[in-house]
XYZ file of C-alpha atoms in Angstrom:
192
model
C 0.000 0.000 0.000
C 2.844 2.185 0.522
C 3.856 2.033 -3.064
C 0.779 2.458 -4.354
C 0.519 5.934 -2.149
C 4.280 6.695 -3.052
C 3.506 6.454 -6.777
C -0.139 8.756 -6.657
C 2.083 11.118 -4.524
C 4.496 11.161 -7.793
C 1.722 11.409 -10.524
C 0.137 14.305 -8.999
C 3.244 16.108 -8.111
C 4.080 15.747 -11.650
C 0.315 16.568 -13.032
C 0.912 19.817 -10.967
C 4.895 20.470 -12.258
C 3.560 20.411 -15.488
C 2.031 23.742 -15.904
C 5.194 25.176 -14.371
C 7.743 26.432 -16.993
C 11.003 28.638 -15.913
C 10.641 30.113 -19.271
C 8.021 32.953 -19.074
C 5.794 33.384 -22.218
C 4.767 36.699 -23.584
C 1.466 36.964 -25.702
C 3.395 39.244 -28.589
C 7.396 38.241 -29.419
C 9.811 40.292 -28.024
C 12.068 42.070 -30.504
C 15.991 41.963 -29.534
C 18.328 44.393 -30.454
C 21.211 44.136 -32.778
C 23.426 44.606 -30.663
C 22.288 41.689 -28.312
C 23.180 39.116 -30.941
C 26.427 37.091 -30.050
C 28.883 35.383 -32.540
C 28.592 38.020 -35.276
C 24.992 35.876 -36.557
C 23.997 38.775 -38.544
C 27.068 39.842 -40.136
C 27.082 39.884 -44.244
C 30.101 37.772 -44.048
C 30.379 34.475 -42.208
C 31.208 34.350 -38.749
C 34.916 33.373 -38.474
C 36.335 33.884 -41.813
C 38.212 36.664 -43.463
C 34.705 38.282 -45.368
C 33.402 34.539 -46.254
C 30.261 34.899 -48.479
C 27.800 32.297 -49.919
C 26.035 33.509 -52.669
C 23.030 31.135 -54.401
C 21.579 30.597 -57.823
C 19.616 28.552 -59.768
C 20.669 25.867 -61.783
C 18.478 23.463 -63.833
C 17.853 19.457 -63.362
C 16.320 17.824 -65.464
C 13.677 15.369 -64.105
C 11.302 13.494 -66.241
C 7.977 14.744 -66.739
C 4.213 13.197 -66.883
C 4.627 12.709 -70.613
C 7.874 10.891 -70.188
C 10.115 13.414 -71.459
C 13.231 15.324 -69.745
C 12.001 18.647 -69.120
C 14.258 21.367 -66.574
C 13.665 22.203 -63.432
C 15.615 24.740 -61.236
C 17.237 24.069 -58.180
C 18.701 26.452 -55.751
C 22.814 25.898 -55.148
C 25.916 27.774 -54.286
C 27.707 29.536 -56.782
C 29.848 28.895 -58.783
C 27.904 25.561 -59.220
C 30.326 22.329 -59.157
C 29.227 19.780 -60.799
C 28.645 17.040 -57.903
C 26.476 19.568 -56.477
C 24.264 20.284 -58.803
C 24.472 16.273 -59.529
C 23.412 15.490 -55.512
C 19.809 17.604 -56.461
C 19.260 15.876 -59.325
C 19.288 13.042 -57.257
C 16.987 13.858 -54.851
C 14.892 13.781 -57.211
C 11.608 15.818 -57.907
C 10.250 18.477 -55.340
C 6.614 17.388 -53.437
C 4.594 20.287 -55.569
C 6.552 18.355 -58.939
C 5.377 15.088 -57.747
C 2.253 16.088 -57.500
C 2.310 17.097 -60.759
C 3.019 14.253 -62.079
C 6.912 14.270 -62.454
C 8.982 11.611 -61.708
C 12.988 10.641 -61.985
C 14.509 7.436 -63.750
C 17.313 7.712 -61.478
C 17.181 4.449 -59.053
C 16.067 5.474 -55.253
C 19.528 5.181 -53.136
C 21.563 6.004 -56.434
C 24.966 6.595 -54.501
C 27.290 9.599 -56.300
C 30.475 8.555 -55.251
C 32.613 11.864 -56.915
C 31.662 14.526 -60.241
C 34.150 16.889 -61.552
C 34.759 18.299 -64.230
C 38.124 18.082 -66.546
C 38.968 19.616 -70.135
C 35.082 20.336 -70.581
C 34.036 16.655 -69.920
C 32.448 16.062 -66.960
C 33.603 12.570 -64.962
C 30.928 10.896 -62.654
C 31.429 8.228 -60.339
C 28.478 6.379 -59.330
C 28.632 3.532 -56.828
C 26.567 0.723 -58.888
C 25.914 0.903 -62.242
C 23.201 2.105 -64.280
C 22.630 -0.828 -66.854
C 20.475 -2.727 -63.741
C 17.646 -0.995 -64.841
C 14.878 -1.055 -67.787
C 16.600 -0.043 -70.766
C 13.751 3.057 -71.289
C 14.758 3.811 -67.679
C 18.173 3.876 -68.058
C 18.333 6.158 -71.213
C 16.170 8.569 -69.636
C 18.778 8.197 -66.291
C 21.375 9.213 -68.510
C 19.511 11.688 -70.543
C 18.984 13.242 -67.101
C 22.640 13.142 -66.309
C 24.154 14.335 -69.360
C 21.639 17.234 -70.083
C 21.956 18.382 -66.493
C 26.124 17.820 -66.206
C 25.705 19.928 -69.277
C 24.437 23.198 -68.007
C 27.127 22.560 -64.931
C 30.067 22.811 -67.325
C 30.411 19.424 -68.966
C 30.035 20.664 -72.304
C 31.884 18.012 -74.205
C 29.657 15.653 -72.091
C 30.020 12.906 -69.625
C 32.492 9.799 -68.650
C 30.200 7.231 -66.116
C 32.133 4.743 -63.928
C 30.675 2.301 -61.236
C 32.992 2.309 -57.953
C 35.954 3.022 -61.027
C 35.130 1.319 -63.692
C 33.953 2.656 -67.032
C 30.491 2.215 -68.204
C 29.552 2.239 -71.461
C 26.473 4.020 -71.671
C 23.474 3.491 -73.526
C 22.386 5.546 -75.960
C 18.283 5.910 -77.511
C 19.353 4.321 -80.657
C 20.427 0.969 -79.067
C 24.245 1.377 -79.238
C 26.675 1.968 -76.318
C 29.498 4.061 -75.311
C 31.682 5.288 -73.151
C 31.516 8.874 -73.780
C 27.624 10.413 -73.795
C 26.492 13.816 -75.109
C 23.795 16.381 -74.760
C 22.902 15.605 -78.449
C 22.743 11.890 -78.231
C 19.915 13.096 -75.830
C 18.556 15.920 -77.577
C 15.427 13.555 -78.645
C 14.440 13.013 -75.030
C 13.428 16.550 -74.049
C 10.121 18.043 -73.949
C 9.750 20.443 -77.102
C-alpha cells in the first residue's frame, strides 16, 4: 500500500509540475536588439572567416515529366555551381509540388554519387553501382537526365560514367553503347 501511495504522490506532483515552466511566455514576441546578438549571426560575411560569403543561384535538373520526357527544373545551389552539387539535387529527385504534378525521376532510389568533376570540358561521374540494372527506357532517360543536367554545370563536351571506377559504357536511344555520352545523343528526349 505504501507504493501504491508513493507512486499517486508522484503522478500528482508531476500533473501539478507540469504547468510550471522557468521560461516565461509573452502573448506578442519580443524584438531583440542588434546589438544583443552574439557570434557576429547577422554579419554579411560568415562568422569566423576573413569576409566569407555564400552567394546562391539557380541551376536546372532535369527530371522526367508526366509525358515521359526530360524537361528542366531549377534548383537552388551555391555559386559557382560544381558539378557534384548540382548532380546530388538531381538526385533527390523531384520536389513534393513536382510530384504532385506528375513528375517523376529514372534515377534508381539510393543512387549513390560517389565523386563529379569536371576536366577539359568533360564532366567525370562516379556512381557507386551501375546504371545498366535498370529497364533499358529507364536507363536512357537516367542518362539523358545526367548528361543534359552535367551539361548546363560545365560538362560541355559531355560525360564519362564509372561504377565504384570502372567505365560504363552508356546506352544511348538508338540501341548502341558508349563510353563517352552527349547532350545531343539526348537531344530527342526533351520536352519540345
Amino acid at each position: 500500500m505504501k507504493r501504491l501511495g508513493a507512486l499517486v504522490a508522484v503522478g500528482l506532483g508531476a500533473v501539478l509540475l507540469s504547468g510550471c515552466t522557468l521560461v516565461p511566455t509573452a502573448p506578442t514576441p519580443d524584438l531583440i536588439a542588434h546589438r544583443q546578438i552574439p557570434f557576429g549571426l547577422l554579419n554579411k560575411t560568415i562568422p569566423g572567416t576573413n569576409n566569407g560569403r555564400v552567394r546562391f543561384i539557380t541551376q536546372p535538373v532535369y527530371i522526367v515529366d508526366a509525358t515521359g520526357h526530360l524537361a528542366p527544373s531549377s534548383r537552388i545551389v551555391p555559386a559557382p555551381p560544381v558539378l557534384a552539387t548540382v548532380l546530388r539535387q538531381l538526385i533527390l529527385g523531384p520536389t513534393q509540388i513536382e510530384t504532385f504534378a506528375g513528375y517523376t525521376s529514372a534515377l534508381p532510389a539510393g543512387l549513390v554519387l560517389l565523386s563529379a568533376s569536371i576536366k577539359g570540358d568533360v564532366g567525370y561521374v562516379d556512381l557507386a553501382t551501375p546504371l545498366s540494372k535498370l529497364s533499358r527506357s529507364q536507363e536512357v532517360l537516367a542518362l539523358g537526365q545526367l548528361v543534359l543536367t552535367a551539361y548546363d554545370a560545365g560538362a560541355v563536351k559531355g560525360i564519362e560514367i564509372t561504377a565504384a571506377g570502372r567505365v560504363q559504357r552508356s546506352l544511348l536511344p538508338n540501341g548502341t553503347r558508349t563510353p563517352l555520352i552527349t547532350t545531343s545523343d539526348y537531344s530527342s528526349l526533351l520536352n519540345r
